[in-house]
C-alpha positions as a LaTeX table, in Angstrom:
\begin{tabular}{lrrr}
\hline
Residue & $x$ (\AA) & $y$ (\AA) & $z$ (\AA) \\
\hline
Unk1 & $-21.30$ & 0.44 & 9.43 \\
Unk2 & $-18.81$ & 3.36 & 9.83 \\
Unk3 & $-16.95$ & 1.73 & 12.65 \\
Unk4 & $-16.74$ & $-1.87$ & 10.54 \\
Unk5 & $-15.85$ & $-0.69$ & 8.12 \\
Unk6 & $-13.32$ & 1.21 & 9.83 \\
Unk7 & $-12.24$ & $-1.50$ & 11.96 \\
Unk8 & $-11.51$ & $-3.16$ & 8.49 \\
Unk9 & $-9.75$ & $-1.14$ & 6.42 \\
Unk10 & $-7.29$ & $-1.15$ & 9.53 \\
Unk11 & $-7.31$ & $-4.55$ & 9.55 \\
Unk12 & $-6.10$ & $-4.92$ & 5.56 \\
Unk13 & $-3.42$ & $-2.28$ & 6.40 \\
Unk14 & $-2.62$ & $-4.60$ & 9.14 \\
Unk15 & $-2.13$ & $-7.22$ & 6.99 \\
Unk16 & $-0.87$ & $-5.47$ & 4.05 \\
Unk17 & 2.16 & $-4.27$ & 5.60 \\
Unk18 & 2.81 & $-7.62$ & 7.25 \\
Unk19 & 1.93 & $-9.05$ & 3.55 \\
Unk20 & 5.47 & $-6.35$ & 2.41 \\
Unk21 & 7.49 & $-7.83$ & 5.84 \\
Unk22 & 6.90 & $-11.28$ & 4.79 \\
Unk23 & 7.55 & $-11.21$ & 1.39 \\
Unk24 & 10.44 & $-8.77$ & 1.73 \\
Unk25 & 12.55 & $-10.89$ & 4.68 \\
Unk26 & 12.01 & $-13.93$ & 2.28 \\
Unk27 & 13.03 & $-12.60$ & $-0.69$ \\
Unk28 & 16.65 & $-11.19$ & 1.02 \\
Unk29 & 16.89 & $-14.09$ & 2.46 \\
Unk30 & 16.45 & $-15.85$ & $-0.77$ \\
Unk31 & 18.73 & $-13.43$ & $-2.65$ \\
Unk32 & 21.34 & $-13.36$ & 0.10 \\
Unk33 & 23.56 & $-10.96$ & $-0.73$ \\
Unk34 & 21.12 & $-7.30$ & $-1.11$ \\
Unk35 & 18.45 & $-5.79$ & 1.03 \\
Unk36 & 15.59 & $-3.72$ & 0.12 \\
Unk37 & 15.77 & $-0.04$ & $-0.44$ \\
Unk38 & 12.58 & 1.94 & 0.96 \\
Unk39 & 11.73 & 4.95 & $-0.06$ \\
Unk40 & 8.33 & 5.81 & 1.97 \\
Unk41 & 5.73 & 8.90 & 0.32 \\
Unk42 & 2.94 & 10.25 & 0.56 \\
Unk43 & $-0.34$ & 11.27 & $-1.22$ \\
Unk44 & $-1.29$ & 15.35 & $-1.02$ \\
Unk45 & $-4.97$ & 14.12 & $-1.31$ \\
Unk46 & $-4.88$ & 11.27 & 2.09 \\
Unk47 & $-2.70$ & 8.66 & 2.50 \\
Unk48 & 1.08 & 6.87 & 1.97 \\
Unk49 & 2.92 & 4.09 & 0.96 \\
Unk50 & 5.98 & 2.59 & 0.78 \\
Unk51 & 8.14 & 1.45 & $-2.57$ \\
Unk52 & 10.68 & $-1.48$ & $-1.46$ \\
Unk53 & 13.01 & $-2.38$ & $-4.16$ \\
Unk54 & 16.09 & $-4.73$ & $-4.26$ \\
Unk55 & 18.75 & $-4.58$ & $-6.58$ \\
Unk56 & 21.95 & $-6.22$ & $-8.83$ \\
Unk57 & 21.03 & $-9.48$ & $-5.69$ \\
Unk58 & 22.23 & $-12.66$ & $-6.67$ \\
Unk59 & 19.28 & $-14.11$ & $-7.93$ \\
Unk60 & 17.34 & $-11.05$ & $-8.95$ \\
Unk61 & 18.30 & $-8.23$ & $-10.93$ \\
Unk62 & 15.64 & $-5.82$ & $-10.10$ \\
Unk63 & 12.42 & $-6.46$ & $-7.45$ \\
Unk64 & 9.95 & $-4.77$ & $-6.08$ \\
Unk65 & 7.16 & $-5.40$ & $-3.48$ \\
Unk66 & 5.01 & $-1.85$ & $-2.25$ \\
Unk67 & 2.21 & $-0.65$ & $-0.18$ \\
Unk68 & $-0.59$ & 1.85 & $-0.75$ \\
Unk69 & $-3.08$ & 2.95 & 1.53 \\
Unk70 & $-4.86$ & 5.72 & $-0.01$ \\
Unk71 & $-7.88$ & 7.63 & 0.77 \\
Unk72 & $-9.81$ & 10.31 & $-0.13$ \\
Unk73 & $-12.87$ & 12.79 & $-2.31$ \\
Unk74 & $-13.64$ & 10.65 & $-4.52$ \\
Unk75 & $-13.29$ & 11.93 & $-9.17$ \\
Unk76 & $-16.34$ & 14.49 & $-10.00$ \\
Unk77 & $-17.49$ & 12.30 & $-12.74$ \\
Unk78 & $-18.73$ & 10.11 & $-10.22$ \\
Unk79 & $-20.20$ & 12.56 & $-7.80$ \\
Unk80 & $-22.32$ & 14.30 & $-10.51$ \\
Unk81 & $-25.50$ & 13.12 & $-9.34$ \\
Unk82 & $-24.64$ & 12.69 & $-5.49$ \\
Unk83 & $-25.84$ & 15.46 & $-3.12$ \\
Unk84 & $-22.74$ & 14.73 & $-1.06$ \\
Unk85 & $-19.12$ & 14.51 & $-1.73$ \\
Unk86 & $-18.30$ & 10.98 & $-1.28$ \\
Unk87 & $-15.46$ & 9.12 & $-0.60$ \\
Unk88 & $-12.76$ & 6.25 & $-1.63$ \\
Unk89 & $-10.89$ & 3.87 & $-0.11$ \\
Unk90 & $-7.88$ & 1.90 & $-1.39$ \\
Unk91 & $-5.54$ & $-0.40$ & $-0.43$ \\
Unk92 & $-2.71$ & $-3.16$ & $-1.05$ \\
\hline
\end{tabular}
């Protein structure tokens, strides 16, 4: 079961990274005068992402296309009745 979840997680990350690339490429092509600036970031509890921003373009004053993949221990209020530490994962 955990192997299937791990595979699904990897596939989701690959898809969302690909989607971010496709969207930013299309917007740069459409705008034709500006490109996206990228900032990578890390989440202290696990994971990270890439923030991309285009500014002062011909068509777009400001546009953002972001990716994140974060994971870690679930908040304590969700673990009140659990004997094991619950984990979470989110991407988009």
